[in-house]
Amino acid sequence: MPKKPIAITVSTNFADVLPRVLQANQGLFAHWYVVTGHQDLETQEILQEYQDSVTTLLFDFQSLVDTSRPRPWRPRFNKGGALQLAQRRAYQEWPNDWYLILDTDIIVRNTHDLTLEQLDPQCLYGPKSRFDYRSWHDYQEHLPWHCRPIWQESMNVIGCFQLYRYHFVYEDSVDTRNDGDFSLRWPLSRRRCLDITVDHLGYHE
């Protein structure tokens, strides 16, 4: 039986989208770690229904203070720290596997190229394209607002789907889309696109 990756997702205040993502992606992963906030009881309740295949981790997202901004300093949303928590847990419990960082509003449309045995462990893999939808209705009707091709030369939106093998971890970060993005750990020569399309739910301009 082909091996499946270990998925890692941060999900807080996405209770409207999360059940659909869990259902759509169920069965694609060997195990799934989902990090949510201590106060996000609605997300925790949703995840209880998937406790056989999903491990719920609780994190204080306001644990990071960004001193680069003018005073008064306020806590910032530390998504990087939450990802780090799940990564360390995954590496401990599944030390010899592939890992997939997946955004909480991403549905993997096709997986025929997700054959881990054929991938290079020194590379970072992302999807070939991503379709953005403004609503669940638009997704059901396949009415995307936008389609983003993810070129190997830039991999500019790889953050939503990052498949890798080595035990690197995120740093504490208030913005994983820019200087804190995990994908920047890999040189361009080691970034690859899989023949996979993902759907991004609830996208807004």
PDB file of C-alpha atoms in Angstrom:
ATOM      1  CA  MET A   1       0.000   0.000   0.000  1.00  0.00           C
ATOM      2  CA  PRO A   2       1.446   3.440  -0.936  1.00  0.00           C
ATOM      3  CA  LYS A   3       2.529   5.597   1.977  1.00  0.00           C
ATOM      4  CA  LYS A   4       0.526   8.701   2.842  1.00  0.00           C
ATOM      5  CA  PRO A   5       1.870  11.964   4.249  1.00  0.00           C
ATOM      6  CA  ILE A   6       1.358  13.333   7.736  1.00  0.00           C
ATOM      7  CA  ALA A   7      -0.752  16.496   7.476  1.00  0.00           C
ATOM      8  CA  ILE A   8      -0.324  19.606   9.631  1.00  0.00           C
ATOM      9  CA  THR A   9      -2.941  22.378   9.728  1.00  0.00           C
ATOM     10  CA  VAL A  10      -3.548  25.490  11.803  1.00  0.00           C
ATOM     11  CA  SER A  11      -7.260  26.199  12.185  1.00  0.00           C
ATOM     12  CA  THR A  12      -8.818  28.847  14.381  1.00  0.00           C
ATOM     13  CA  ASN A  13     -12.167  30.564  13.759  1.00  0.00           C
ATOM     14  CA  PHE A  14     -12.758  28.577  10.562  1.00  0.00           C
ATOM     15  CA  ALA A  15     -15.571  26.423  11.937  1.00  0.00           C
ATOM     16  CA  ASP A  16     -17.726  27.128   8.877  1.00  0.00           C
ATOM     17  CA  VAL A  17     -15.104  25.752   6.472  1.00  0.00           C
ATOM     18  CA  LEU A  18     -13.276  23.130   8.541  1.00  0.00           C
ATOM     19  CA  PRO A  19     -15.931  20.340   8.465  1.00  0.00           C
ATOM     20  CA  ARG A  20     -16.032  20.454   4.661  1.00  0.00           C
ATOM     21  CA  VAL A  21     -12.247  20.358   4.405  1.00  0.00           C
ATOM     22  CA  LEU A  22     -11.998  17.464   6.866  1.00  0.00           C
ATOM     23  CA  GLN A  23     -14.596  15.464   4.986  1.00  0.00           C
ATOM     24  CA  ALA A  24     -13.148  16.177   1.542  1.00  0.00           C
ATOM     25  CA  ASN A  25      -9.543  15.377   2.502  1.00  0.00           C
ATOM     26  CA  GLN A  26     -10.328  12.447   4.764  1.00  0.00           C
ATOM     27  CA  GLY A  27      -8.336   9.370   3.820  1.00  0.00           C
ATOM     28  CA  LEU A  28      -5.537  11.256   2.045  1.00  0.00           C
ATOM     29  CA  PHE A  29      -3.220  11.299   5.068  1.00  0.00           C
ATOM     30  CA  ALA A  30      -1.747   8.709   7.422  1.00  0.00           C
ATOM     31  CA  HIS A  31      -2.521  11.116  10.266  1.00  0.00           C
ATOM     32  CA  TRP A  32      -3.545  14.747  10.654  1.00  0.00           C
ATOM     33  CA  TYR A  33      -2.430  17.249  13.299  1.00  0.00           C
ATOM     34  CA  VAL A  34      -4.671  20.291  13.670  1.00  0.00           C
ATOM     35  CA  VAL A  35      -3.668  23.195  15.913  1.00  0.00           C
ATOM     36  CA  THR A  36      -6.370  25.477  17.283  1.00  0.00           C
ATOM     37  CA  GLY A  37      -6.772  28.006  20.101  1.00  0.00           C
ATOM     38  CA  HIS A  38      -7.664  27.228  23.707  1.00  0.00           C
ATOM     39  CA  GLN A  39     -10.794  29.372  23.413  1.00  0.00           C
ATOM     40  CA  ASP A  40     -11.931  27.995  20.053  1.00  0.00           C
ATOM     41  CA  LEU A  41     -14.376  25.481  21.480  1.00  0.00           C
ATOM     42  CA  GLU A  42     -16.357  25.175  18.256  1.00  0.00           C
ATOM     43  CA  THR A  43     -13.301  23.960  16.334  1.00  0.00           C
ATOM     44  CA  GLN A  44     -12.384  21.572  19.137  1.00  0.00           C
ATOM     45  CA  GLU A  45     -15.891  20.095  19.047  1.00  0.00           C
ATOM     46  CA  ILE A  46     -15.680  19.554  15.268  1.00  0.00           C
ATOM     47  CA  LEU A  47     -12.322  17.821  15.594  1.00  0.00           C
ATOM     48  CA  GLN A  48     -13.701  15.423  18.224  1.00  0.00           C
ATOM     49  CA  GLU A  49     -15.642  13.696  15.454  1.00  0.00           C
ATOM     50  CA  TYR A  50     -12.343  12.828  13.730  1.00  0.00           C
ATOM     51  CA  GLN A  51     -10.295  11.872  16.786  1.00  0.00           C
ATOM     52  CA  ASP A  52      -9.354   8.461  15.317  1.00  0.00           C
ATOM     53  CA  SER A  53      -7.397  10.116  12.506  1.00  0.00           C
ATOM     54  CA  VAL A  54      -6.836  13.669  13.783  1.00  0.00           C
ATOM     55  CA  THR A  55      -4.806  14.857  16.784  1.00  0.00           C
ATOM     56  CA  THR A  56      -5.979  18.185  18.193  1.00  0.00           C
ATOM     57  CA  LEU A  57      -3.283  20.447  19.643  1.00  0.00           C
ATOM     58  CA  LEU A  58      -4.013  23.623  21.616  1.00  0.00           C
ATOM     59  CA  PHE A  59      -1.838  26.699  21.284  1.00  0.00           C
ATOM     60  CA  ASP A  60      -1.717  30.238  22.661  1.00  0.00           C
ATOM     61  CA  PHE A  61      -1.703  32.250  19.438  1.00  0.00           C
ATOM     62  CA  GLN A  62      -1.131  35.507  21.324  1.00  0.00           C
ATOM     63  CA  SER A  63       2.189  34.318  22.768  1.00  0.00           C
ATOM     64  CA  LEU A  64       4.302  36.507  20.478  1.00  0.00           C
ATOM     65  CA  VAL A  65       4.819  40.234  20.927  1.00  0.00           C
ATOM     66  CA  ASP A  66       6.024  42.073  17.833  1.00  0.00           C
ATOM     67  CA  THR A  67       8.451  44.721  19.099  1.00  0.00           C
ATOM     68  CA  SER A  68       9.232  45.920  15.578  1.00  0.00           C
ATOM     69  CA  ARG A  69       6.110  48.070  15.610  1.00  0.00           C
ATOM     70  CA  PRO A  70       5.603  51.302  17.569  1.00  0.00           C
ATOM     71  CA  ARG A  71       4.475  51.095  21.166  1.00  0.00           C
ATOM     72  CA  PRO A  72       2.220  50.060  22.741  1.00  0.00           C
ATOM     73  CA  TRP A  73       3.311  46.528  21.835  1.00  0.00           C
ATOM     74  CA  ARG A  74       0.468  44.088  21.474  1.00  0.00           C
ATOM     75  CA  PRO A  75       0.419  40.307  21.053  1.00  0.00           C
ATOM     76  CA  ARG A  76       0.375  39.166  17.434  1.00  0.00           C
ATOM     77  CA  PHE A  77      -1.121  36.035  15.874  1.00  0.00           C
ATOM     78  CA  ASN A  78       1.760  33.532  16.055  1.00  0.00           C
ATOM     79  CA  LYS A  79       0.930  31.060  13.286  1.00  0.00           C
ATOM     80  CA  GLY A  80       4.573  30.062  12.929  1.00  0.00           C
ATOM     81  CA  GLY A  81       4.703  28.967  16.562  1.00  0.00           C
ATOM     82  CA  ALA A  82       1.545  26.896  16.143  1.00  0.00           C
ATOM     83  CA  LEU A  83       2.983  25.129  13.108  1.00  0.00           C
ATOM     84  CA  GLN A  84       6.200  24.485  15.021  1.00  0.00           C
ATOM     85  CA  LEU A  85       4.223  22.822  17.826  1.00  0.00           C
ATOM     86  CA  ALA A  86       2.565  20.401  15.408  1.00  0.00           C
ATOM     87  CA  GLN A  87       5.773  19.765  13.477  1.00  0.00           C
ATOM     88  CA  ARG A  88       7.703  18.736  16.579  1.00  0.00           C
ATOM     89  CA  ARG A  89       4.900  16.408  17.632  1.00  0.00           C
ATOM     90  CA  ALA A  90       4.686  14.883  14.150  1.00  0.00           C
ATOM     91  CA  TYR A  91       8.448  14.366  13.904  1.00  0.00           C
ATOM     92  CA  GLN A  92       8.445  12.603  17.271  1.00  0.00           C
ATOM     93  CA  GLU A  93       5.546  10.280  16.502  1.00  0.00           C
ATOM     94  CA  TRP A  94       6.150   9.795  12.766  1.00  0.00           C
ATOM     95  CA  PRO A  95       9.930  10.287  12.370  1.00  0.00           C
ATOM     96  CA  ASN A  96      10.407   8.637   8.970  1.00  0.00           C
ATOM     97  CA  ASP A  97       7.509  10.054   6.973  1.00  0.00           C
ATOM     98  CA  TRP A  98       6.675  12.876   4.575  1.00  0.00           C
ATOM     99  CA  TYR A  99       4.839  15.892   5.977  1.00  0.00           C
ATOM    100  CA  LEU A 100       2.253  18.165   4.408  1.00  0.00           C
ATOM    101  CA  ILE A 101       1.511  21.646   5.729  1.00  0.00           C
ATOM    102  CA  LEU A 102      -2.016  22.377   4.521  1.00  0.00           C
ATOM    103  CA  ASP A 103      -4.062  25.529   5.059  1.00  0.00           C
ATOM    104  CA  THR A 104      -7.353  25.059   6.850  1.00  0.00           C
ATOM    105  CA  ASP A 105      -9.416  26.154   3.818  1.00  0.00           C
ATOM    106  CA  ILE A 106      -7.711  23.958   1.200  1.00  0.00           C
ATOM    107  CA  ILE A 107      -9.261  20.914  -0.490  1.00  0.00           C
ATOM    108  CA  VAL A 108      -6.919  18.650  -2.435  1.00  0.00           C
ATOM    109  CA  ARG A 109      -8.716  17.976  -5.693  1.00  0.00           C
ATOM    110  CA  ASN A 110      -6.657  15.161  -7.217  1.00  0.00           C
ATOM    111  CA  THR A 111      -3.924  12.984  -5.751  1.00  0.00           C
ATOM    112  CA  HIS A 112      -2.762  10.770  -8.613  1.00  0.00           C
ATOM    113  CA  ASP A 113       0.721  12.329  -8.471  1.00  0.00           C
ATOM    114  CA  LEU A 114       1.047  12.044  -4.690  1.00  0.00           C
ATOM    115  CA  THR A 115       3.256   8.939  -4.824  1.00  0.00           C
ATOM    116  CA  LEU A 116       5.764   9.611  -2.073  1.00  0.00           C
ATOM    117  CA  GLU A 117       8.148   6.832  -3.042  1.00  0.00           C
ATOM    118  CA  GLN A 118       8.973   8.666  -6.279  1.00  0.00           C
ATOM    119  CA  LEU A 119       9.711  12.056  -4.710  1.00  0.00           C
ATOM    120  CA  ASP A 120      13.109  13.558  -3.930  1.00  0.00           C
ATOM    121  CA  PRO A 121      13.514  13.976  -0.131  1.00  0.00           C
ATOM    122  CA  GLN A 122      15.721  17.033  -0.660  1.00  0.00           C
ATOM    123  CA  CYS A 123      12.925  18.967  -2.393  1.00  0.00           C
ATOM    124  CA  LEU A 124       9.867  20.908  -1.344  1.00  0.00           C
ATOM    125  CA  TYR A 125       6.700  20.137  -3.321  1.00  0.00           C
ATOM    126  CA  GLY A 126       3.661  22.265  -3.991  1.00  0.00           C
ATOM    127  CA  PRO A 127       0.546  22.004  -6.186  1.00  0.00           C
ATOM    128  CA  LYS A 128       0.553  22.893  -9.854  1.00  0.00           C
ATOM    129  CA  SER A 129      -2.420  25.227  -9.522  1.00  0.00           C
ATOM    130  CA  ARG A 130      -4.898  26.645  -7.020  1.00  0.00           C
ATOM    131  CA  PHE A 131      -8.501  27.688  -7.638  1.00  0.00           C
ATOM    132  CA  ASP A 132      -9.904  30.430  -5.378  1.00  0.00           C
ATOM    133  CA  TYR A 133     -13.609  30.464  -4.494  1.00  0.00           C
ATOM    134  CA  ARG A 134     -15.550  33.203  -2.763  1.00  0.00           C
ATOM    135  CA  SER A 135     -18.117  30.840  -1.229  1.00  0.00           C
ATOM    136  CA  TRP A 136     -19.074  27.205  -0.727  1.00  0.00           C
ATOM    137  CA  HIS A 137     -21.817  27.613  -3.324  1.00  0.00           C
ATOM    138  CA  ASP A 138     -19.298  28.801  -5.897  1.00  0.00           C
ATOM    139  CA  TYR A 139     -17.122  25.791  -5.118  1.00  0.00           C
ATOM    140  CA  GLN A 140     -20.023  23.380  -5.577  1.00  0.00           C
ATOM    141  CA  GLU A 141     -20.876  25.016  -8.903  1.00  0.00           C
ATOM    142  CA  HIS A 142     -17.196  25.172  -9.872  1.00  0.00           C
ATOM    143  CA  LEU A 143     -17.265  28.923 -10.305  1.00  0.00           C
ATOM    144  CA  PRO A 144     -13.802  30.021  -9.214  1.00  0.00           C
ATOM    145  CA  TRP A 145     -13.035  33.672  -8.815  1.00  0.00           C
ATOM    146  CA  HIS A 146      -9.462  33.080  -9.855  1.00  0.00           C
ATOM    147  CA  CYS A 147      -7.041  30.331 -10.861  1.00  0.00           C
ATOM    148  CA  ARG A 148      -3.437  30.684  -9.770  1.00  0.00           C
ATOM    149  CA  PRO A 149      -0.823  28.666 -11.665  1.00  0.00           C
ATOM    150  CA  ILE A 150       2.123  27.981  -9.382  1.00  0.00           C
ATOM    151  CA  TRP A 151       5.232  28.086 -11.521  1.00  0.00           C
ATOM    152  CA  GLN A 152       8.290  26.179 -10.441  1.00  0.00           C
ATOM    153  CA  GLU A 153      10.425  29.288 -10.982  1.00  0.00           C
ATOM    154  CA  SER A 154       8.701  31.214  -8.200  1.00  0.00           C
ATOM    155  CA  MET A 155       6.356  28.919  -6.246  1.00  0.00           C
ATOM    156  CA  ASN A 156       4.789  32.120  -5.028  1.00  0.00           C
ATOM    157  CA  VAL A 157       1.730  30.653  -3.295  1.00  0.00           C
ATOM    158  CA  ILE A 158       3.188  27.382  -2.110  1.00  0.00           C
ATOM    159  CA  GLY A 159       2.326  28.239   1.494  1.00  0.00           C
ATOM    160  CA  CYS A 160      -1.134  26.674   1.231  1.00  0.00           C
ATOM    161  CA  PHE A 161       0.308  23.210   0.402  1.00  0.00           C
ATOM    162  CA  GLN A 162       3.896  22.328   1.355  1.00  0.00           C
ATOM    163  CA  LEU A 163       5.035  18.700   1.092  1.00  0.00           C
ATOM    164  CA  TYR A 164       8.491  17.890   2.424  1.00  0.00           C
ATOM    165  CA  ARG A 165      10.603  15.202   4.123  1.00  0.00           C
ATOM    166  CA  TYR A 166      13.291  16.814   6.293  1.00  0.00           C
ATOM    167  CA  HIS A 167      12.637  17.817   9.903  1.00  0.00           C
ATOM    168  CA  PHE A 168      12.754  21.596   9.491  1.00  0.00           C
ATOM    169  CA  VAL A 169      10.495  23.692  11.712  1.00  0.00           C
ATOM    170  CA  TYR A 170       8.800  27.046  11.442  1.00  0.00           C
ATOM    171  CA  GLU A 171      10.043  29.873  13.616  1.00  0.00           C
ATOM    172  CA  ASP A 172       7.764  32.084  15.678  1.00  0.00           C
ATOM    173  CA  SER A 173       6.230  34.372  13.094  1.00  0.00           C
ATOM    174  CA  VAL A 174       3.474  36.937  12.813  1.00  0.00           C
ATOM    175  CA  ASP A 175       3.329  36.537   9.049  1.00  0.00           C
ATOM    176  CA  THR A 176       4.050  33.149   7.448  1.00  0.00           C
ATOM    177  CA  ARG A 177       3.287  34.570   4.004  1.00  0.00           C
ATOM    178  CA  ASN A 178       6.395  36.714   3.758  1.00  0.00           C
ATOM    179  CA  ASP A 179       9.755  36.501   5.555  1.00  0.00           C
ATOM    180  CA  GLY A 180       8.493  33.737   7.835  1.00  0.00           C
ATOM    181  CA  ASP A 181       7.258  31.439   5.073  1.00  0.00           C
ATOM    182  CA  PHE A 182       8.584  27.901   5.300  1.00  0.00           C
ATOM    183  CA  SER A 183       9.112  27.659   1.536  1.00  0.00           C
ATOM    184  CA  LEU A 184      11.949  30.172   1.668  1.00  0.00           C
ATOM    185  CA  ARG A 185      14.113  27.539   3.397  1.00  0.00           C
ATOM    186  CA  TRP A 186      14.467  25.802   0.032  1.00  0.00           C
ATOM    187  CA  PRO A 187      16.428  27.232  -2.907  1.00  0.00           C
ATOM    188  CA  LEU A 188      14.527  27.539  -6.166  1.00  0.00           C
ATOM    189  CA  SER A 189      16.422  24.579  -7.589  1.00  0.00           C
ATOM    190  CA  ARG A 190      14.802  22.325  -4.975  1.00  0.00           C
ATOM    191  CA  ARG A 191      11.204  23.491  -5.308  1.00  0.00           C
ATOM    192  CA  ARG A 192       8.948  21.274  -7.372  1.00  0.00           C
ATOM    193  CA  CYS A 193       5.344  21.293  -8.595  1.00  0.00           C
ATOM    194  CA  LEU A 194       3.226  18.171  -8.381  1.00  0.00           C
ATOM    195  CA  ASP A 195       0.495  17.555 -10.926  1.00  0.00           C
ATOM    196  CA  ILE A 196      -2.070  18.393  -8.270  1.00  0.00           C
ATOM    197  CA  THR A 197      -4.789  21.038  -8.096  1.00  0.00           C
ATOM    198  CA  VAL A 198      -6.082  22.449  -4.831  1.00  0.00           C
ATOM    199  CA  ASP A 199      -9.234  24.433  -4.139  1.00  0.00           C
ATOM    200  CA  HIS A 200      -9.157  27.426  -1.802  1.00  0.00           C
ATOM    201  CA  LEU A 201     -12.520  28.027  -0.105  1.00  0.00           C
ATOM    202  CA  GLY A 202     -13.871  31.361   1.023  1.00  0.00           C
ATOM    203  CA  TYR A 203     -11.405  33.541  -0.878  1.00  0.00           C
ATOM    204  CA  HIS A 204     -11.994  37.303  -0.807  1.00  0.00           C
ATOM    205  CA  GLU A 205     -10.318  40.110  -2.704  1.00  0.00           C
TER     206      GLU A 205
END
